[in-house]
mmCIF file of C-alpha atoms in Angstrom:
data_model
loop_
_atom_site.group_PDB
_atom_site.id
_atom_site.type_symbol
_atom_site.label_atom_id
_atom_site.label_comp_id
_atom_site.label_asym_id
_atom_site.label_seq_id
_atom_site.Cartn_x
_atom_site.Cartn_y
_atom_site.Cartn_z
ATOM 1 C CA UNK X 241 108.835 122.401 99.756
ATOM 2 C CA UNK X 242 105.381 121.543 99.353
ATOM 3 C CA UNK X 243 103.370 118.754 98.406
ATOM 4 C CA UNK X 244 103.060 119.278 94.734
ATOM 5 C CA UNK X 245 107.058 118.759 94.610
ATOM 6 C CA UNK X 246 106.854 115.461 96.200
ATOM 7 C CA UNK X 247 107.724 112.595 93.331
ATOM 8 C CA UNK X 248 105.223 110.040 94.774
ATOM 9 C CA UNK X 249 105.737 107.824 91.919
ATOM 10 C CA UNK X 250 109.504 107.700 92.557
ATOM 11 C CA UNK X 251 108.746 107.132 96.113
ATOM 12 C CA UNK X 252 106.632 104.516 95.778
ATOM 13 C CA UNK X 253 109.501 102.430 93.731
ATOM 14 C CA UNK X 254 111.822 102.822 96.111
ATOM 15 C CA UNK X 255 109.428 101.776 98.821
ATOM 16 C CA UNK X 256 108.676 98.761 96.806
ATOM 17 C CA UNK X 257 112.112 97.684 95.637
ATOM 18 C CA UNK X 258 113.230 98.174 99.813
ATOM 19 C CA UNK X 259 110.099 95.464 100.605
ATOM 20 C CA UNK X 260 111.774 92.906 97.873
ATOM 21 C CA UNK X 261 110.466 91.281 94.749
ATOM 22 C CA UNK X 262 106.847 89.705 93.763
ATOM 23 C CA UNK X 263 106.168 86.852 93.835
ATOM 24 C CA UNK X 264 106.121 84.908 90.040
ATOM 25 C CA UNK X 265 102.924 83.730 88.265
ATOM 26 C CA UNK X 266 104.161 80.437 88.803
ATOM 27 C CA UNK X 267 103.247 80.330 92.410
ATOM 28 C CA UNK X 268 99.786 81.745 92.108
ATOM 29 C CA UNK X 269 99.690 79.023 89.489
ATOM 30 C CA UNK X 270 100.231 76.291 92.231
ATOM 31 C CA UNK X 271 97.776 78.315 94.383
ATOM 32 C CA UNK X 272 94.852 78.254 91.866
ATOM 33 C CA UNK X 273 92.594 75.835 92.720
ATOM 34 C CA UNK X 274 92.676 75.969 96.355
ATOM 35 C CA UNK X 275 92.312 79.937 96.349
ATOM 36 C CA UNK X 276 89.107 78.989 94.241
ATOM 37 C CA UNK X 277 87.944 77.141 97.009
ATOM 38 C CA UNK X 278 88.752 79.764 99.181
ATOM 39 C CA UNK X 279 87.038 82.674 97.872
ATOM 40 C CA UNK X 280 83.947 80.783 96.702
ATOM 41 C CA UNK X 281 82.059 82.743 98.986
ATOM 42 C CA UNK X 282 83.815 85.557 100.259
ATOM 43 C CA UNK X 283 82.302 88.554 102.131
ATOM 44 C CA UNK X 284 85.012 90.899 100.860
ATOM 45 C CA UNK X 285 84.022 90.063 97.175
ATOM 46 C CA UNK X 286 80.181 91.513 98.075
ATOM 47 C CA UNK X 287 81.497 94.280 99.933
ATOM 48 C CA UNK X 288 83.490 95.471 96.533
ATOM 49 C CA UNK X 289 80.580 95.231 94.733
ATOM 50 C CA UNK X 290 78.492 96.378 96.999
ATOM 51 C CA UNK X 291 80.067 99.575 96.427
ATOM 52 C CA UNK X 292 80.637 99.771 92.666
ATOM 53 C CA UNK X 293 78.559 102.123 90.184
ATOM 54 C CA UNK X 294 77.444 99.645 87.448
ATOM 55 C CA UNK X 295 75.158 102.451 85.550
ATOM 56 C CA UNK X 296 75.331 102.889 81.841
ATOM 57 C CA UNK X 297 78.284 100.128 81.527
ATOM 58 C CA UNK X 298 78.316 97.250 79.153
ATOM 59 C CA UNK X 299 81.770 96.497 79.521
ATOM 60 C CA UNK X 300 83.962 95.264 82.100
ATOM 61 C CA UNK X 301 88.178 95.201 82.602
ATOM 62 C CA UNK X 302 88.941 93.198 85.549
ATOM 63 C CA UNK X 303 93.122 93.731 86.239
ATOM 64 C CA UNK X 304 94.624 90.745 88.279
ATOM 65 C CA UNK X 305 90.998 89.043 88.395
ATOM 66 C CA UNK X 306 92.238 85.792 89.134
ATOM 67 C CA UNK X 307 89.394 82.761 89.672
ATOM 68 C CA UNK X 308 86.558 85.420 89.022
ATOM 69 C CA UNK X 309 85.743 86.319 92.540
ATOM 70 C CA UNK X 310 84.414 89.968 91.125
ATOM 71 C CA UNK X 311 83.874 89.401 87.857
ATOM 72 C CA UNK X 312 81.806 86.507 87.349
ATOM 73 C CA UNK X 313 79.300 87.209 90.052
ATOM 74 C CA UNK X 314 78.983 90.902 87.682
ATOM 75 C CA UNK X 315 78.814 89.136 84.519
ATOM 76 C CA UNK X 316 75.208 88.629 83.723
ATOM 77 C CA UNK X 317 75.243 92.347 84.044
ATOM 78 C CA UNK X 318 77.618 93.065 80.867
ATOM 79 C CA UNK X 319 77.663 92.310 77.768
ATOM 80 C CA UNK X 320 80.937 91.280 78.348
ATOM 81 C CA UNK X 321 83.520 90.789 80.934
ATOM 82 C CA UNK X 322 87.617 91.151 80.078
ATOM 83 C CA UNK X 323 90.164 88.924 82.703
ATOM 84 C CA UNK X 324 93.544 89.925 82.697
ATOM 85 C CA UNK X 325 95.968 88.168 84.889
ATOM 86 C CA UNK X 326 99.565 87.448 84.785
ATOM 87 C CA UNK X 327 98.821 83.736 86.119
ATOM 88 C CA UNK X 328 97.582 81.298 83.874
ATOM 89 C CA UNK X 329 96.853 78.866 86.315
ATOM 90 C CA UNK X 330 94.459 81.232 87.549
ATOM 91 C CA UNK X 331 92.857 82.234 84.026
ATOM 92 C CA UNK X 332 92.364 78.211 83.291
ATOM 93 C CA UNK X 333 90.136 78.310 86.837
ATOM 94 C CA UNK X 334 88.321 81.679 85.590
ATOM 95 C CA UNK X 335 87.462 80.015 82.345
ATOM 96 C CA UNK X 336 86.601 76.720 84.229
ATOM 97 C CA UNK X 337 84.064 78.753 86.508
ATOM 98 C CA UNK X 338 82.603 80.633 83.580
ATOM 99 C CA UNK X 339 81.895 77.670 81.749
ATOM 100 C CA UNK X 340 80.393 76.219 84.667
ATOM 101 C CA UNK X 341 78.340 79.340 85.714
ATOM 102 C CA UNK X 342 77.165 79.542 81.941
ATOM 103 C CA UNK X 343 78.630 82.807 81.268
ATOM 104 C CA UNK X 344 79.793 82.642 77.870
ATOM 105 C CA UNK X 345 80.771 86.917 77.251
ATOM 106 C CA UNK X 346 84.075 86.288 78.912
ATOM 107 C CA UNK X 347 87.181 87.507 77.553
ATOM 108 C CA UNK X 348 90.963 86.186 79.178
ATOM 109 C CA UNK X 349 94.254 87.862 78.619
ATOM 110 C CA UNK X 350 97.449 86.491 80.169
ATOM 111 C CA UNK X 351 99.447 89.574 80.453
ATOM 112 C CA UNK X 352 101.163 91.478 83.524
ATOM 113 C CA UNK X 353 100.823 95.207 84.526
ATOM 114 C CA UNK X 354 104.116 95.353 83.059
ATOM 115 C CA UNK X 355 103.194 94.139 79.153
ATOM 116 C CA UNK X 356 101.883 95.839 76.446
ATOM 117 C CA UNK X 357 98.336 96.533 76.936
ATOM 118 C CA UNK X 358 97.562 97.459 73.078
ATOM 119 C CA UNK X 359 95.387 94.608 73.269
ATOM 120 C CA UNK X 360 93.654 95.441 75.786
ATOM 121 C CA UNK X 361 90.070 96.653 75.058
ATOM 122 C CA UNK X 362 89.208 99.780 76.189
ATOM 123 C CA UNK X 363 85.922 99.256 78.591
ATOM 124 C CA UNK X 364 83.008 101.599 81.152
ATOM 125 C CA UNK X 365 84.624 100.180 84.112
ATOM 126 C CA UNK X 366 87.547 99.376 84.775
ATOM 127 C CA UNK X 367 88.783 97.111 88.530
ATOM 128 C CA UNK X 368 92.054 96.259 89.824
ATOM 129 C CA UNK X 369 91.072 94.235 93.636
ATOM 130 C CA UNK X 370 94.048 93.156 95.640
ATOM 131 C CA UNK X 371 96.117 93.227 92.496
ATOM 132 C CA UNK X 372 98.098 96.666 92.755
ATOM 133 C CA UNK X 373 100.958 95.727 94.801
ATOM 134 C CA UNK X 374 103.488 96.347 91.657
ATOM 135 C CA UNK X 375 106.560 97.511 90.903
ATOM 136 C CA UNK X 376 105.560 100.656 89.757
ATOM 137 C CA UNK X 377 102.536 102.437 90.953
ATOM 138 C CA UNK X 378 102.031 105.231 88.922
ATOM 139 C CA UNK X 379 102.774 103.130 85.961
ATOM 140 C CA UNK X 380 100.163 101.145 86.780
ATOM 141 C CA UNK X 381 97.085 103.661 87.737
ATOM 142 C CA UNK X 382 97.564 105.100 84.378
ATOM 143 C CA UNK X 383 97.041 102.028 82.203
ATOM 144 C CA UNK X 384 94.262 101.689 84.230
ATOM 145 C CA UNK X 385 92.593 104.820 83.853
ATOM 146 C CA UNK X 386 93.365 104.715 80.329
ATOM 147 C CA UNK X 387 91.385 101.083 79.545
ATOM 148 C CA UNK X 388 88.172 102.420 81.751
ATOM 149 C CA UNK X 389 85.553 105.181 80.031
ATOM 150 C CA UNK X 390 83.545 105.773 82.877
ATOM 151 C CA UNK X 391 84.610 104.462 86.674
ATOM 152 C CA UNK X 392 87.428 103.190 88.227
ATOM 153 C CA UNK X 393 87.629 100.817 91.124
ATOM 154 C CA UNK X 394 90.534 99.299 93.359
ATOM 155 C CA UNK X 395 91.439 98.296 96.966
ATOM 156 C CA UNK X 396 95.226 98.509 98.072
ATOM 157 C CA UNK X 397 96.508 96.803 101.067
ATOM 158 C CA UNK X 398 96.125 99.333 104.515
ATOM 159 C CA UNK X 399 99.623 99.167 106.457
ATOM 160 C CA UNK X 400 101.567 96.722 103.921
ATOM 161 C CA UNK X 401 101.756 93.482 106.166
ATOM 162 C CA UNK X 402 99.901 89.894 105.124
ATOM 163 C CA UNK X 403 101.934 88.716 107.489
ATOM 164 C CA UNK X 404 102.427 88.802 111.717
ATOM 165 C CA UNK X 405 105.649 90.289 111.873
ATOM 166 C CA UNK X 406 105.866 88.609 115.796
ATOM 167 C CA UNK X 407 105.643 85.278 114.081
ATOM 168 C CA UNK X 408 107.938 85.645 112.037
ATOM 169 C CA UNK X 409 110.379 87.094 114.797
ATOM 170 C CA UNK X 410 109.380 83.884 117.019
ATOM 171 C CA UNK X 411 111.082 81.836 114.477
ATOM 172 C CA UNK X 412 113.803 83.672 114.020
ATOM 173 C CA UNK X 413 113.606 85.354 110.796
ATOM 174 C CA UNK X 414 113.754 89.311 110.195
ATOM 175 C CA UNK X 415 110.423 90.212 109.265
ATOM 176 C CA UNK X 416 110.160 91.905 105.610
ATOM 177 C CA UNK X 417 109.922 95.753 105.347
ATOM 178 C CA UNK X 418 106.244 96.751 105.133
ATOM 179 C CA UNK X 419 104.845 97.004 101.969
ATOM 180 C CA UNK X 420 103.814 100.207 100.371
ATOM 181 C CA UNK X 421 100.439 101.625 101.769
ATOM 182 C CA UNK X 422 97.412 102.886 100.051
ATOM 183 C CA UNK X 423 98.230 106.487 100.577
ATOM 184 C CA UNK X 424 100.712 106.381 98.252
ATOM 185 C CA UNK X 425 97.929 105.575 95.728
ATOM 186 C CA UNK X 426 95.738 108.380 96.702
ATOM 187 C CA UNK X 427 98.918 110.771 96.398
ATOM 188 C CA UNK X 428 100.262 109.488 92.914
ATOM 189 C CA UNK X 429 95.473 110.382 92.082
ATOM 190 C CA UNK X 430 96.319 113.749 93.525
ATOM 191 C CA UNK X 431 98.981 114.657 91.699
ATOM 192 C CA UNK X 432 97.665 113.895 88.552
ATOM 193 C CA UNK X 433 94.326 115.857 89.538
ATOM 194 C CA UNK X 434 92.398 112.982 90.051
ATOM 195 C CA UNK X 435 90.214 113.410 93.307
ATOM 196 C CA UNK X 436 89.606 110.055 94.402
ATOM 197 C CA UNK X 437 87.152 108.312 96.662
ATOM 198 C CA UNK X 438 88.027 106.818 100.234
ATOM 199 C CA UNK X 439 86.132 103.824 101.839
ATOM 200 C CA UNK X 440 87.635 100.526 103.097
ATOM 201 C CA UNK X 441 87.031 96.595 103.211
ATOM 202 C CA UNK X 442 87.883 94.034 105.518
ATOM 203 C CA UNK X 443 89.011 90.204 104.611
ATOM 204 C CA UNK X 444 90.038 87.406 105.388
ATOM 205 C CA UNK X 445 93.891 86.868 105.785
ATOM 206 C CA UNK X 446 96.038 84.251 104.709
ATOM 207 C CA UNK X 447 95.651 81.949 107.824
ATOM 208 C CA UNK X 448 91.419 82.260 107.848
ATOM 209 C CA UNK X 449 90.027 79.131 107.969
ATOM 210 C CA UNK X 450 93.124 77.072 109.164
ATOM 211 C CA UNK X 451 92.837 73.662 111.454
ATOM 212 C CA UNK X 452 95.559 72.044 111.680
ATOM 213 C CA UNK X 453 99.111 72.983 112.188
ATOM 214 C CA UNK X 454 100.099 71.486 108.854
ATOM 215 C CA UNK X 455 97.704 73.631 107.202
ATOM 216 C CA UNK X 456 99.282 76.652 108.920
ATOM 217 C CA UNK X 457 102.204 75.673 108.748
ATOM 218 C CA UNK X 458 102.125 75.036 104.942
ATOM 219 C CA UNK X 459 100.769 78.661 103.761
ATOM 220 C CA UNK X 460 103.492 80.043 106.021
ATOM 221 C CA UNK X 461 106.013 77.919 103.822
ATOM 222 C CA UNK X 462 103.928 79.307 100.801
ATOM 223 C CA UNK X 463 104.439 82.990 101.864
ATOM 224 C CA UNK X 464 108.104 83.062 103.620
ATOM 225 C CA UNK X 465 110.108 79.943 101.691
ATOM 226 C CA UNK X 466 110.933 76.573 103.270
ATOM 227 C CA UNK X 467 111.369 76.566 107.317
ATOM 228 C CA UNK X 468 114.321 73.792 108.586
ATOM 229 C CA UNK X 469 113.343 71.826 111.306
ATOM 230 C CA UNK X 470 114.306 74.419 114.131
ATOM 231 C CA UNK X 471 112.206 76.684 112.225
ATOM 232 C CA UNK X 472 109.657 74.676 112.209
ATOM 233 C CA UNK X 473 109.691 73.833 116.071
ATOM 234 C CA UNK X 474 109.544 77.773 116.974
ATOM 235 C CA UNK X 475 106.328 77.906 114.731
ATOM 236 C CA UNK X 476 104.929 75.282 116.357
ATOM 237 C CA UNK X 477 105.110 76.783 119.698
ATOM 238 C CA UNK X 478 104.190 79.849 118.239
ATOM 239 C CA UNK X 479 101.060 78.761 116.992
ATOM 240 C CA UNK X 480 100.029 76.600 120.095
ATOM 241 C CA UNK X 481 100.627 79.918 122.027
ATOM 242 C CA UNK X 482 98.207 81.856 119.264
ATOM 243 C CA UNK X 483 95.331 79.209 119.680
ATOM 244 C CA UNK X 484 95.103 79.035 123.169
ATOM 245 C CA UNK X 485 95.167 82.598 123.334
ATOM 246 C CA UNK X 486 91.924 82.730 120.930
ATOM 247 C CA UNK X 487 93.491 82.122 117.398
ATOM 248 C CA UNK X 488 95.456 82.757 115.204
ATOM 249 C CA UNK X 489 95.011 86.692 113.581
ATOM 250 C CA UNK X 490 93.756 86.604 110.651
ATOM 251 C CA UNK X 491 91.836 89.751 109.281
ATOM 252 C CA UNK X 492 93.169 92.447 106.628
ATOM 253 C CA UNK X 493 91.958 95.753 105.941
ATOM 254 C CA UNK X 494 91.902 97.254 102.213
ATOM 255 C CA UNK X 495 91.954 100.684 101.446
ATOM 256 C CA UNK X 496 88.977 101.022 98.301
ATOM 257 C CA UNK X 497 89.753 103.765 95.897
ATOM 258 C CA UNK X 498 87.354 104.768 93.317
ATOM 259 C CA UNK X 499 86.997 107.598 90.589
ATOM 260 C CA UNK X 500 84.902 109.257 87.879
ATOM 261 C CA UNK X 501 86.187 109.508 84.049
ATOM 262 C CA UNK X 502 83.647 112.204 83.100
ATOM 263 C CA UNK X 503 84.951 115.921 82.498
ATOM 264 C CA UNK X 504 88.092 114.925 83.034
ATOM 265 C CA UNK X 505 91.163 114.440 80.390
ATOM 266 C CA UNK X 506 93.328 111.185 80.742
ATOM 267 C CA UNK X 507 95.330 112.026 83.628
ATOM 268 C CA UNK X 508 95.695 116.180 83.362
ATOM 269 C CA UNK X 509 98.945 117.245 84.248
ATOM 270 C CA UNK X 510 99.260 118.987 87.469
ATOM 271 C CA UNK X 511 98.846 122.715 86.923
ATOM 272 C CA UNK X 512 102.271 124.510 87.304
ATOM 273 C CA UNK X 513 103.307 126.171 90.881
ATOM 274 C CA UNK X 514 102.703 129.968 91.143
#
């Protein structure tokens, strides 16, 4: 066996369905506005620009773009600016900030990775940041690839936790299998002769920023479910142990994968095995 007869794409679904299922649009809907407040300023949101090749583009598809944090920052630079999300909470606080920020080339489209993209304009770049944690991977990549002309940009999650699993073990639940990594990404590229790019961000986790138990305590209910009251008690301890040994962690790392369109068909198939 070699690597060409590796199904990555099957892989990766298997992987995903072992970590367990998504979470619906109807909690990022509840998570809108304060996530707006959250990322208002964001380093990690510079650093992915920082790093993009705007050249020669008008146009701009941003794939799970939630309150803007990319997009609108880029969209003086276009002549105009596409927001796909599967939340519409989070497309009402796009639109919101656009209006507000006087950028009036913005497009919105409430549709999943999983829908019909036939609407979906075709556009020079194409971005998909902290948004590719699907169901199916390859599935995914290539309705990207196929909406962007010239560049392609995304970041995957490195080692597939948001989470400390010790915390989670202090309170007594089994922590969730990891989800899948970014390799798995670069793989799926590979296999469809796409040579991809390799750099990687750092951001804030879910806990940055948090001063108060409550407020811990309530994005760990956001992530894991509701905690009963012994649950509750362990995390307690558990985070009174964190702070006094010097807080609680709260950094992620995010695997940025880029590539070219140019001399290259739609994703080639891979040549055939001698």
């Amino acid at each position: 066996m070699t690597i060409a007869d590796i199904d990555f794409c099957r892989l990766y679904r298997e992987h995903m369905e072992a970590a367990g299922k998504a979470k619906p649009s109807s909690d990022w809907d509840a998570r809108a506005a304060r996530m707006n407040r959250q990322t208002a300023a964001e380093r990690y949101a510079q650093e992915f620009i920082a790093r993009m090749d705007l050249s020669g583009a008008r146009t701009l598809l941003d794939v799970g773009c939630g309150n803007g944090a990319i997009c609108l920052p880029l969209a003086e630079r276009f002549e105009q600016v596409v927001g796909l999300d599967y939340s519409r909470g989070m497309l009402d606080v796009l639109e919101k900030n656009a209006q507000t920020q006087g950028h009036a080339n913005l497009k919105t489209l409430h549709l999943a990775w999983e829908d019909d993209w036939s609407a979906v304009p075709e556009c020079d770049i194409a971005i998909a940041s902290r948004s590719t944690q699907v169901r199916d991977l390859g599935a995914a990549l290539a309705k990207l690839d196929a909406k962007a002309r010239k560049r392609v940009y995304l970041t995957h999650l490195v080692g597939g936790q948001f989470i400390d699993p010790g915390m989670l073990e202090a309170i007594g639940r089994q922590p969730p299998a990891p989800l899948p990594d970014y390799i798995y990404a670069l793989n799926i590229l590979h296999s469809r002769n796409i040579h991809a790019r390799l750099d990687f961000i750092e951001s804030d986790g879910r806990f940055s920023g948090v001063d108060s138990f409550d407020e811990f305590a309530q994005r760990v209910i956001w992530s894991q479910g509701q905690l009963d009251t012994h649950e509750l008690a362990r995390l307690q301890a558990w985070y009174e142990r964190a702070m006094r040994a010097g807080g609680i962690p709260s950094t992620l790392r995010w695997a940025f994968i880029s590539w070219e369109k140019a001399g290259r068909e739609f994703f080639a198939a891979p040549q055939p095995a001698r």
